[in-house]
PDB file of C-alpha atoms in Angstrom:
ATOM      1  CA  MET R  27     128.623 134.906  46.012  1.00  0.00           C
ATOM      2  CA  ASN R  28     130.204 131.919  48.341  1.00  0.00           C
ATOM      3  CA  HIS R  29     130.396 133.326  51.796  1.00  0.00           C
ATOM      4  CA  ASP R  30     131.516 130.471  53.703  1.00  0.00           C
ATOM      5  CA  LEU R  31     134.095 130.214  51.446  1.00  0.00           C
ATOM      6  CA  ALA R  32     135.414 134.004  51.141  1.00  0.00           C
ATOM      7  CA  ALA R  33     134.993 133.572  55.517  1.00  0.00           C
ATOM      8  CA  GLU R  34     137.523 130.342  55.510  1.00  0.00           C
ATOM      9  CA  LEU R  35     139.955 132.272  53.143  1.00  0.00           C
ATOM     10  CA  HIS R  36     139.834 135.096  55.408  1.00  0.00           C
ATOM     11  CA  ARG R  37     140.596 132.595  58.204  1.00  0.00           C
ATOM     12  CA  ARG R  38     143.300 130.817  56.770  1.00  0.00           C
ATOM     13  CA  ALA R  39     144.461 134.166  55.764  1.00  0.00           C
ATOM     14  CA  GLU R  40     144.341 135.467  58.597  1.00  0.00           C
ATOM     15  CA  GLN R  41     146.346 132.039  60.826  1.00  0.00           C
ATOM     16  CA  ASP R  42     148.890 132.597  57.778  1.00  0.00           C
ATOM     17  CA  ARG R  43     149.359 135.940  58.875  1.00  0.00           C
ATOM     18  CA  THR R  44     149.577 135.458  62.551  1.00  0.00           C
ATOM     19  CA  ALA R  45     152.125 132.105  62.221  1.00  0.00           C
ATOM     20  CA  ARG R  46     154.308 134.601  59.914  1.00  0.00           C
ATOM     21  CA  ARG R  47     154.199 137.581  62.895  1.00  0.00           C
ATOM     22  CA  ARG R  48     155.665 134.488  65.720  1.00  0.00           C
ATOM     23  CA  MET R  49     158.331 133.539  63.425  1.00  0.00           C
ATOM     24  CA  LEU R  50     160.232 136.996  63.388  1.00  0.00           C
ATOM     25  CA  GLU R  51     158.995 136.750  66.523  1.00  0.00           C
ATOM     26  CA  THR R  52     160.739 134.159  67.557  1.00  0.00           C
ATOM     27  CA  GLY R  53     163.224 132.545  64.762  1.00  0.00           C
ATOM     28  CA  SER R  54     160.720 129.526  64.526  1.00  0.00           C
ATOM     29  CA  GLY R  55     158.808 128.587  61.637  1.00  0.00           C
ATOM     30  CA  ARG R  56     157.886 125.940  62.662  1.00  0.00           C
ATOM     31  CA  ASP R  57     154.209 126.760  62.628  1.00  0.00           C
ATOM     32  CA  LEU R  58     153.763 128.311  59.635  1.00  0.00           C
ATOM     33  CA  VAL R  59     155.424 125.731  57.398  1.00  0.00           C
ATOM     34  CA  ARG R  60     152.731 123.171  58.921  1.00  0.00           C
ATOM     35  CA  ILE R  61     150.058 126.051  58.181  1.00  0.00           C
ATOM     36  CA  ASP R  62     151.309 126.490  54.987  1.00  0.00           C
ATOM     37  CA  ALA R  63     151.184 122.385  53.714  1.00  0.00           C
ATOM     38  CA  ASP R  64     147.963 123.079  54.884  1.00  0.00           C
ATOM     39  CA  ASN R  65     146.223 126.370  53.508  1.00  0.00           C
ATOM     40  CA  THR R  66     148.396 124.837  49.711  1.00  0.00           C
ATOM     41  CA  ALA R  67     146.549 121.507  49.754  1.00  0.00           C
ATOM     42  CA  TRP R  68     143.150 123.779  51.209  1.00  0.00           C
ATOM     43  CA  LEU R  69     143.377 125.828  48.437  1.00  0.00           C
ATOM     44  CA  GLN R  70     144.672 122.490  45.463  1.00  0.00           C
ATOM     45  CA  GLN R  71     141.236 121.586  46.914  1.00  0.00           C
ATOM     46  CA  ALA R  72     138.734 124.192  46.475  1.00  0.00           C
ATOM     47  CA  ILE R  73     140.164 124.997  42.948  1.00  0.00           C
ATOM     48  CA  VAL R  74     139.154 121.130  41.919  1.00  0.00           C
ATOM     49  CA  THR R  75     136.255 121.967  43.323  1.00  0.00           C
ATOM     50  CA  HIS R  76     135.588 125.044  42.806  1.00  0.00           C
ATOM     51  CA  GLY R  77     137.446 126.686  40.182  1.00  0.00           C
ATOM     52  CA  TRP R  78     139.163 129.600  41.057  1.00  0.00           C
ATOM     53  CA  LEU R  79     138.397 131.263  43.095  1.00  0.00           C
ATOM     54  CA  GLY R  80     138.031 135.061  41.736  1.00  0.00           C
ATOM     55  CA  ILE R  81     135.892 137.462  42.694  1.00  0.00           C
ATOM     56  CA  THR R  82     132.738 136.822  41.713  1.00  0.00           C
ATOM     57  CA  LEU R  83     132.795 133.475  43.251  1.00  0.00           C
ATOM     58  CA  VAL R  84     134.176 135.141  46.937  1.00  0.00           C
ATOM     59  CA  GLY R  85     134.390 139.401  47.331  1.00  0.00           C
ATOM     60  CA  GLU R  86     138.015 140.825  45.937  1.00  0.00           C
ATOM     61  CA  GLN R  87     139.196 140.037  49.321  1.00  0.00           C
ATOM     62  CA  GLY R  88     138.962 136.503  49.190  1.00  0.00           C
ATOM     63  CA  ALA R  89     139.639 136.071  45.743  1.00  0.00           C
ATOM     64  CA  ASP R  90     143.286 138.430  46.697  1.00  0.00           C
ATOM     65  CA  LYS R  91     143.643 136.265  49.348  1.00  0.00           C
ATOM     66  CA  ALA R  92     143.596 133.598  48.115  1.00  0.00           C
TER      67      ALA R  92
END
């Protein structure tokens, strides 16, 4: 299992969740759009580098976040 990759997935998922809450509270999705674009680009590159981020690679929680 790649613990660093799993930790990065967790960090990005938490950042996304925080931005979604902020959007609901403020009505502004500016941060969410930026974070979503960054996460999408990162995930695409991670898949190119490692293949699909499945349970064997990043654990069950990491795969769920991917």
